[in-house]
Coordinates of N, CA and C and ligand atoms in Angstrom, one line a residue:
X286 N -3.7 -18.5 3.7 CA -4.8 -17.3 3.6 C -4.3 -16.3 2.7
X287 N -3.1 -15.8 2.8 CA -2.6 -14.8 1.8 C -2.3 -15.3 0.5
X288 N -2.7 -14.5 -0.5 CA -2.5 -14.9 -2.0 C -1.5 -14.2 -2.4
X289 N -1.8 -13.6 -3.7 CA -0.8 -12.9 -4.6 C -0.2 -11.7 -3.9
X290 N 1.0 -11.2 -4.2 CA 1.3 -9.9 -3.7 C 0.8 -8.9 -4.7
X291 N -0.2 -8.1 -4.3 CA -0.7 -7.2 -5.1 C 0.0 -6.1 -5.6
X292 N 0.6 -5.4 -4.4 CA 1.6 -4.3 -4.8 C 2.6 -4.0 -3.7
X293 N 3.6 -3.3 -4.0 CA 4.5 -2.7 -3.1 C 4.4 -1.2 -3.2
X294 N 4.3 -0.5 -2.0 CA 4.0 1.0 -2.2 C 5.3 1.5 -1.6
X295 N 5.8 2.3 -2.3 CA 7.0 3.2 -2.0 C 6.7 4.7 -2.0
X296 N 7.0 5.1 -0.8 CA 6.8 6.8 -0.4 C 8.1 7.5 -1.1
X297 N 7.7 8.5 -1.8 CA 8.8 9.2 -2.7 C 8.6 10.7 -2.5
X298 N 9.9 11.4 -2.4 CA 9.8 12.8 -2.1 C 9.4 13.7 -3.3
X299 N 9.9 13.0 -4.5 CA 9.7 13.7 -5.7 C 9.1 12.5 -6.7
X300 N 7.8 13.0 -7.1 CA 7.0 11.8 -7.8 C 7.6 11.8 -9.3
X301 N 7.8 13.0 -9.9 CA 8.2 13.1 -11.3 C 9.6 12.4 -11.5
X302 N 10.4 12.5 -10.5 CA 11.7 11.9 -10.4 C 11.8 10.6 -10.3
X303 N 10.9 10.0 -9.4 CA 10.5 8.9 -9.1 C 10.0 8.0 -10.4
X304 N 9.0 8.6 -10.9 CA 8.4 7.9 -12.3 C 9.3 8.0 -13.4
X305 N 10.1 8.9 -13.5 CA 11.2 8.9 -14.6 C 12.3 7.9 -14.3
X306 N 12.6 7.6 -13.0 CA 13.6 6.6 -12.6 C 13.0 5.1 -13.1
X307 N 11.9 4.8 -12.7 CA 11.2 3.5 -13.2 C 11.1 3.5 -14.5
X308 N 10.7 4.7 -15.4 CA 10.3 4.6 -16.7 C 11.7 4.5 -17.5
X309 N 12.6 5.4 -17.1 CA 13.6 5.7 -18.2 C 14.9 4.8 -17.6
X310 N 15.2 4.7 -16.4 CA 16.3 3.8 -16.0 C 16.0 2.4 -16.0
X311 N 14.9 2.2 -15.4 CA 14.6 0.7 -15.3 C 13.7 0.2 -16.5
X312 N 13.2 1.1 -17.2 CA 12.6 0.5 -18.6 C 11.1 0.0 -18.2
X313 N 10.4 0.6 -17.1 CA 9.0 -0.1 -16.6 C 8.0 0.8 -17.3
X314 N 6.8 0.1 -17.4 CA 5.7 0.9 -17.8 C 5.0 1.7 -16.6
X315 N 4.9 2.9 -16.7 CA 4.5 3.6 -15.7 C 3.3 4.7 -16.0
X316 N 2.5 4.7 -15.3 CA 1.3 5.5 -15.5 C 1.6 6.9 -15.3
X317 N 0.6 7.9 -15.8 CA 0.6 9.2 -15.3 C 0.2 9.3 -13.8
X318 N 0.5 10.4 -13.1 CA 0.2 10.5 -11.7 C -1.3 10.4 -11.6
X319 N -1.7 9.6 -10.5 CA -3.1 9.8 -10.3 C -3.6 10.3 -8.9
X320 N -4.2 11.5 -8.8 CA -4.4 12.1 -7.7 C -5.5 11.2 -6.8
X321 N -5.4 11.1 -5.6 CA -6.5 10.1 -4.9 C -6.8 11.0 -3.5
X322 N -7.4 12.1 -3.7 CA -7.6 12.9 -2.4 C -8.1 12.2 -1.3
X323 N -9.0 11.1 -1.5 CA -9.5 10.5 -0.4 C -8.7 9.7 0.5
X324 N -7.6 9.5 -0.2 CA -6.5 8.8 0.5 C -5.2 9.7 0.9
X325 N -5.3 10.8 0.4 CA -4.2 11.7 0.9 C -2.9 11.5 0.2
X326 N -2.9 10.8 -1.1 CA -1.9 10.5 -1.8 C -1.9 10.9 -3.2
X327 N -1.0 11.1 -4.2 CA -1.1 11.0 -5.4 C 0.1 9.8 -5.9
X328 N -0.6 8.8 -6.7 CA 0.1 7.6 -7.1 C 0.3 7.6 -8.6
X329 N 1.6 7.0 -8.7 CA 2.1 6.5 -10.0 C 2.1 5.0 -9.9
X330 N 1.5 4.4 -10.7 CA 1.6 2.9 -10.9 C 2.4 2.6 -11.9
X331 N 3.6 1.4 -11.3 CA 4.2 1.0 -12.3 C 3.8 -0.6 -12.5
X332 N 3.7 -0.6 -13.7 CA 3.2 -2.3 -14.0 C 4.4 -3.2 -14.4
X333 N 4.4 -4.2 -13.5 CA 5.5 -5.2 -13.7 C 4.7 -6.4 -14.2
X334 N 5.4 -7.4 -14.8 CA 4.6 -8.7 -15.3 C 4.0 -9.4 -14.2
X335 N 4.5 -9.4 -12.8 CA 3.9 -10.4 -11.9 C 3.2 -9.4 -10.8
X336 N 3.3 -8.0 -10.7 CA 2.8 -7.2 -9.7 C 2.9 -5.8 -10.1
X337 N 2.6 -4.9 -9.0 CA 2.7 -3.5 -9.4 C 3.6 -3.0 -8.1
X338 N 4.3 -1.7 -8.6 CA 4.8 -0.8 -7.6 C 4.0 0.2 -7.6
X339 N 3.6 1.0 -6.6 CA 2.9 2.1 -6.3 C 3.9 3.1 -5.6
X340 N 4.1 4.1 -6.6 CA 4.9 5.3 -6.0 C 3.9 6.4 -5.5
X341 N 4.1 6.5 -4.1 CA 3.1 7.5 -3.3 C 3.9 8.7 -2.9
X342 N 3.1 9.8 -3.1 CA 3.6 11.3 -2.8 C 2.4 11.9 -2.1
X343 N 2.6 12.5 -0.9 CA 1.6 13.1 -0.2 C 0.7 14.1 -1.0
X344 N -0.5 14.1 -0.6 CA -1.4 14.9 -1.2 C -2.4 15.7 0.0
X345 N -2.3 17.0 0.2 CA -3.1 17.5 1.1 C -2.4 17.5 2.2
X346 N -3.2 18.4 3.4 CA -2.4 18.4 4.5 C -2.4 17.1 5.5
X347 N -3.3 16.3 5.4 CA -3.6 15.0 6.4 C -3.1 13.7 5.7
X348 N -2.0 13.9 4.9 CA -1.6 12.6 4.1 C -1.0 11.4 5.1
X349 N -1.6 10.3 5.0 CA -1.0 9.4 5.8 C 0.5 9.1 5.6
X350 N 1.0 9.5 4.7 CA 2.5 9.3 4.3 C 3.3 10.4 4.7
X351 N 2.9 11.4 5.1 CA 3.7 12.9 5.3 C 4.7 12.4 6.5
X352 N 4.2 11.9 7.6 CA 5.2 11.5 8.8 C 6.2 10.6 8.4
X353 N 5.9 9.6 7.6 CA 6.9 8.5 7.0 C 8.0 9.3 6.2
X354 N 7.6 10.3 5.4 CA 8.6 10.9 4.6 C 9.4 12.0 5.3
X355 N 8.8 12.2 6.5 CA 9.5 13.3 7.3 C 10.7 12.6 8.1
X356 N 10.5 11.1 8.3 CA 11.4 10.3 8.9 C 12.5 9.6 7.9
X357 N 12.0 9.6 6.8 CA 12.7 9.0 5.6 C 12.8 9.9 4.4
X358 N 13.8 10.8 4.4 CA 13.8 11.9 3.4 C 13.9 11.4 1.9
X359 N 14.7 10.3 1.9 CA 15.0 9.8 0.5 C 13.7 8.9 0.1
X360 N 12.7 8.8 1.0 CA 11.7 7.7 0.6 C 11.9 6.4 1.2
X361 N 11.0 5.6 1.0 CA 11.4 4.2 1.2 C 10.0 3.3 1.2
X362 N 10.0 1.9 1.4 CA 9.1 1.1 1.2 C 8.0 1.4 2.4
X363 N 6.8 1.8 1.9 CA 5.8 2.0 3.0 C 5.0 1.0 3.3
X364 N 4.5 0.2 2.4 CA 3.6 -1.2 2.8 C 3.8 -2.0 1.7
X365 N 3.5 -3.3 2.0 CA 3.4 -4.4 1.0 C 1.9 -4.7 1.0
X366 N 1.3 -5.2 -0.1 CA -0.3 -5.6 0.1 C -0.4 -6.8 -0.5
X367 N -1.0 -7.6 0.4 CA -1.3 -9.2 0.0 C -2.8 -9.4 -0.3
X368 N -3.2 -10.3 -1.5 CA -4.4 -10.4 -1.7 C -5.1 -11.5 -0.5
X369 N -6.2 -11.2 -0.5 CA -7.2 -12.2 0.3 C -8.5 -12.6 -0.4
X370 N -9.1 -13.7 -0.2 CA -10.3 -13.9 -0.9 C -11.6 -13.3 -0.3
X371 N -11.4 -13.5 1.3 CA -12.5 -12.8 1.9 C -11.7 -12.0 3.2
X372 N -12.1 -10.7 3.3 CA -11.4 -9.8 4.1 C -11.8 -10.1 5.6
X373 N -13.0 -10.2 5.7 CA -13.5 -10.6 7.0 C -13.0 -11.9 7.7
X374 N -13.0 -12.9 6.9 CA -12.4 -14.2 7.4 C -11.1 -14.1 7.5
X375 N -10.2 -13.5 6.8 CA -8.6 -13.0 7.0 C -8.4 -12.4 8.4
X376 N -9.3 -11.2 8.4 CA -9.2 -10.5 9.7 C -9.2 -11.4 10.9
X377 N -10.5 -12.0 11.0 CA -10.7 -12.8 12.1 C -9.7 -13.8 12.4
X378 N -9.3 -14.5 11.2 CA -8.2 -15.5 11.6 C -6.9 -14.8 12.1
X379 N -6.4 -13.7 11.4 CA -5.3 -13.0 11.8 C -5.5 -12.6 13.3
X380 N -6.5 -12.1 13.7 CA -6.8 -11.5 15.0 C -6.7 -12.8 16.1
X381 N -7.3 -13.8 15.6 CA -7.4 -14.9 16.6 C -5.7 -15.5 16.7
X382 N -5.0 -15.1 15.7 CA -3.6 -15.8 15.8 C -2.6 -14.6 16.2
X383 N -3.1 -13.5 16.9 CA -2.5 -12.6 17.6 C -2.0 -11.1 16.8
X384 N -2.5 -11.1 15.7 CA -2.1 -10.0 14.9 C -2.9 -8.7 15.2
X385 N -2.3 -7.6 15.2 CA -3.1 -6.5 15.5 C -3.7 -5.6 14.0
X386 N -5.0 -5.4 14.0 CA -5.6 -4.6 12.8 C -5.7 -3.2 13.3
X387 N -5.1 -2.4 12.3 CA -5.1 -0.9 12.8 C -6.5 -0.3 12.6
X388 N -6.6 0.6 13.0 CA -7.9 1.5 13.1 C -9.0 0.7 13.9
X389 N -10.3 1.0 13.5 CA -11.3 0.5 14.2 C -11.5 -1.4 13.8
X390 N -10.7 -1.8 12.9 CA -10.9 -3.1 12.4 C -11.9 -3.3 11.3
X391 N -12.6 -2.4 11.0 CA -13.5 -2.6 9.8 C -12.8 -2.3 8.4
X392 N -13.0 -3.0 7.5 CA -12.4 -2.7 6.2 C -12.8 -1.4 5.6
X393 N -11.9 -0.8 5.1 CA -12.2 0.5 4.2 C -12.0 0.5 2.8
X394 N -12.8 1.1 2.0 CA -12.6 1.0 0.6 C -11.3 1.7 0.4
X395 N -10.3 0.9 -0.3 CA -9.0 1.3 -0.7 C -8.7 2.1 -2.0
X396 N -7.4 2.2 -2.4 CA -7.3 3.0 -3.5 C -7.6 2.2 -4.6
X397 N -8.0 1.0 -4.7 CA -8.5 0.2 -6.0 C -9.9 -0.2 -5.9
X398 N -10.6 0.8 -5.1 CA -12.1 0.6 -4.7 C -12.5 -0.9 -4.3
X399 N -11.5 -1.5 -3.4 CA -11.7 -2.7 -2.9 C -11.6 -2.6 -1.5
X400 N -12.2 -3.5 -0.6 CA -12.0 -3.5 0.9 C -10.6 -3.9 1.2
X401 N -10.1 -3.0 2.2 CA -8.7 -3.2 2.7 C -8.7 -3.1 4.2
X402 N -7.7 -3.7 4.8 CA -7.2 -3.5 6.0 C -5.7 -3.4 6.2
X403 N -5.4 -2.7 7.3 CA -3.8 -2.6 7.5 C -3.5 -3.4 8.7
X404 N -2.4 -4.1 8.9 CA -1.9 -4.6 10.3 C -0.7 -4.1 10.7
X405 N -0.6 -4.2 12.0 CA 0.5 -3.5 12.8 C 1.8 -4.0 12.3
X406 N 2.6 -3.0 11.9 CA 4.2 -3.4 11.6 C 4.8 -4.0 12.7
X407 N 4.5 -3.7 13.9 CA 5.4 -4.3 14.9 C 5.0 -5.8 15.0
X408 N 3.8 -6.4 14.5 CA 3.7 -7.8 14.6 C 4.1 -8.5 13.2
X409 N 4.9 -7.7 12.4 CA 5.2 -8.1 10.9 C 6.6 -7.7 10.6
X410 N 7.5 -7.9 11.6 CA 8.9 -7.7 11.2 C 9.2 -6.2 10.7
X411 N 8.3 -5.1 11.4 CA 8.6 -3.9 10.9 C 8.0 -3.5 9.5
X412 N 7.1 -4.1 9.1 CA 6.5 -4.1 7.9 C 5.1 -3.7 7.9
X413 N 4.6 -2.5 7.5 CA 3.2 -2.2 7.3 C 2.7 -3.3 6.3
X414 N 1.6 -3.8 6.6 CA 1.0 -4.9 5.7 C -0.6 -4.4 5.5
X415 N -0.8 -4.3 4.2 CA -2.1 -4.2 3.8 C -2.7 -5.4 3.1
X416 N -4.1 -5.8 3.4 CA -4.6 -6.9 2.8 C -5.8 -6.5 2.1
X417 N -6.0 -6.9 0.9 CA -7.0 -6.5 0.0 C -7.8 -7.7 -0.5
X418 N -9.1 -7.4 -0.4 CA -10.0 -8.5 -1.1 C -10.1 -8.3 -2.4
X419 N -9.8 -9.5 -3.2 CA -9.8 -9.2 -4.8 C -11.1 -10.2 -5.3
Ligands
CO774 CO1 -1.5 -0.1 -0.8

């Protein structure tokens, strides 16, 4: 059911520092910061040959990553995102197999303007999973 790894999202306490780390120390192609107010984050996209890393920093008062950073002062992996061909079909199969879908279970338009859902980290070895229809 799941396809390619679309991205790994890393919450970071200092976006400029994290971008410089990937650009200057690691030699990766790094975007300018992209504010995404609807999602409560500012994102720097790191382009790798086979996937993307998304460096996330809180934006606004109700950022979904604020609590995560409060618990992980140095930052950390926030979620991984797998591609699926049909998000409703994937959701129904996952639920039938015992996975919990977060929120009301209806896909939302995610940071790439594509439908996404999140799966409960307790059902996936402590890792928050995003699935994105591509
Ligand atoms: Co994501």
